[in-house]
GROMACS .gro file of C-alpha atoms in nm:
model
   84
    1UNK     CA    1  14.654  20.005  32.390
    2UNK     CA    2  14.643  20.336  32.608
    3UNK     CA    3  14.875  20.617  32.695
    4UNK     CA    4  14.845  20.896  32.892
    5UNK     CA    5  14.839  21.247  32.811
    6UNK     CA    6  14.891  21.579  32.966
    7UNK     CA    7  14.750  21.880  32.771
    8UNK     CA    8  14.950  22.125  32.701
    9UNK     CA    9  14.798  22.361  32.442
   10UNK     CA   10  14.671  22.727  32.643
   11UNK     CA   11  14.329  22.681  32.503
   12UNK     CA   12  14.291  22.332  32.629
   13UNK     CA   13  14.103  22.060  32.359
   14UNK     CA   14  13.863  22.370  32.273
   15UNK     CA   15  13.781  22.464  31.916
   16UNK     CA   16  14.083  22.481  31.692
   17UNK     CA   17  14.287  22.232  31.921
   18UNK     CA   18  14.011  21.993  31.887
   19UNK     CA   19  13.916  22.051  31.547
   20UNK     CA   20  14.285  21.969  31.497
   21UNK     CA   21  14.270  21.643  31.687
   22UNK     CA   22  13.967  21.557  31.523
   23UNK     CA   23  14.102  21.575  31.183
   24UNK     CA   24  14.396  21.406  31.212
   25UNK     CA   25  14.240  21.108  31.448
   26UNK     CA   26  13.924  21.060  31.141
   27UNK     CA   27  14.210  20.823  30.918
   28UNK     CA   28  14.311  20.604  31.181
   29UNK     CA   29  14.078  20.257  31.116
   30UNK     CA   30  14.121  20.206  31.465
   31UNK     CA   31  13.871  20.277  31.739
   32UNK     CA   32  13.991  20.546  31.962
   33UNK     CA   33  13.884  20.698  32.253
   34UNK     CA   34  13.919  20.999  32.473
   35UNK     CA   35  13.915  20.961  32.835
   36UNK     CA   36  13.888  21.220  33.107
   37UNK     CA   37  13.732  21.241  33.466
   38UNK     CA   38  13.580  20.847  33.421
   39UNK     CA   39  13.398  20.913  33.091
   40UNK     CA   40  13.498  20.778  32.740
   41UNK     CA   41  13.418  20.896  32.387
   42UNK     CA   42  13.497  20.888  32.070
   43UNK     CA   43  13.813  21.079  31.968
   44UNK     CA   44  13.639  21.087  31.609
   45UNK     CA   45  13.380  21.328  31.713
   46UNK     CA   46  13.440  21.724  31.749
   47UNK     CA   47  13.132  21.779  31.985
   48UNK     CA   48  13.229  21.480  32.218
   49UNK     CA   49  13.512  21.608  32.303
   50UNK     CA   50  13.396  21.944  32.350
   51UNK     CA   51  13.176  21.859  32.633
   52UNK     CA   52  13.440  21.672  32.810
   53UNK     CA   53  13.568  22.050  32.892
   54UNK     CA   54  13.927  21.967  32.880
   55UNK     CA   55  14.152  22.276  32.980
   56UNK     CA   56  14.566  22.295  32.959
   57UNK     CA   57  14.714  22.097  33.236
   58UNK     CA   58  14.464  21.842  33.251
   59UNK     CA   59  14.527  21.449  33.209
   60UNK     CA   60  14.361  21.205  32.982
   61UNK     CA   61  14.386  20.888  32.846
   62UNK     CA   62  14.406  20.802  32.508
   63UNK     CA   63  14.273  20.422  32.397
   64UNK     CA   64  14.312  20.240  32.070
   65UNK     CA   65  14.223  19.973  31.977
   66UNK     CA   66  14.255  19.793  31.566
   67UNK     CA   67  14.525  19.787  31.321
   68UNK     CA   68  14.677  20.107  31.340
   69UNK     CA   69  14.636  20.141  31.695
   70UNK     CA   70  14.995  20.186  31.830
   71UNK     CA   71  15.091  20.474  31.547
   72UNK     CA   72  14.706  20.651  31.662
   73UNK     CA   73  14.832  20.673  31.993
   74UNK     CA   74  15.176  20.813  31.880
   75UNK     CA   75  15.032  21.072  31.659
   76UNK     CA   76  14.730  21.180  31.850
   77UNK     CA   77  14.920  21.198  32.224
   78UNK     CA   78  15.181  21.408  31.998
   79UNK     CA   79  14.903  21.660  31.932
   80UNK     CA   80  14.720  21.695  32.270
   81UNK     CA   81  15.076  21.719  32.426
   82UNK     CA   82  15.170  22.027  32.162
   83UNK     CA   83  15.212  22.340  32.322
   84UNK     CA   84  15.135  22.516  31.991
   0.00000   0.00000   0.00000
């Protein structure tokens, strides 16, 4: 499953956004990924994503994939596309 994502947050997926996204994307059994500008990683590891250098306004694409992947995607685009 995949959905796309505009981020919305000032600070982009930097520090306390991504620390956010982290945390809540850690209890999800399914894989998920993160990806922006052709490369994928985990959406289960803080200094993956930070490297990625996502910035507000930018589009990615979240992918799931296992049990719980639908309600990942749900609750994860919910939090990238948070302007708070």
């Amino acid at each position: 499953m995949e959905r796309q994502v505009t981020i919305n947050h000032p600070e982009g997926l930097h520090a306390r956004p991504a620390s956010d996204f982290v945390e809540a994307a850690i209890p999800f059994q399914s894989k998920i990924e993160v990806v922006f500008q052709n490369k994928s990683v985990n959406a289960k590891s803080m200094l993956s994503l930070l490297k990625l250098g996502i910035e507000q306004g930018n589009s990615v694409v979240l992918r799931a994939e296992g049990p719980d992947a639908e309600q990942a995607l749900e609750t994860l685009g919910g939090i990238l596309e948070n302007t708070h």
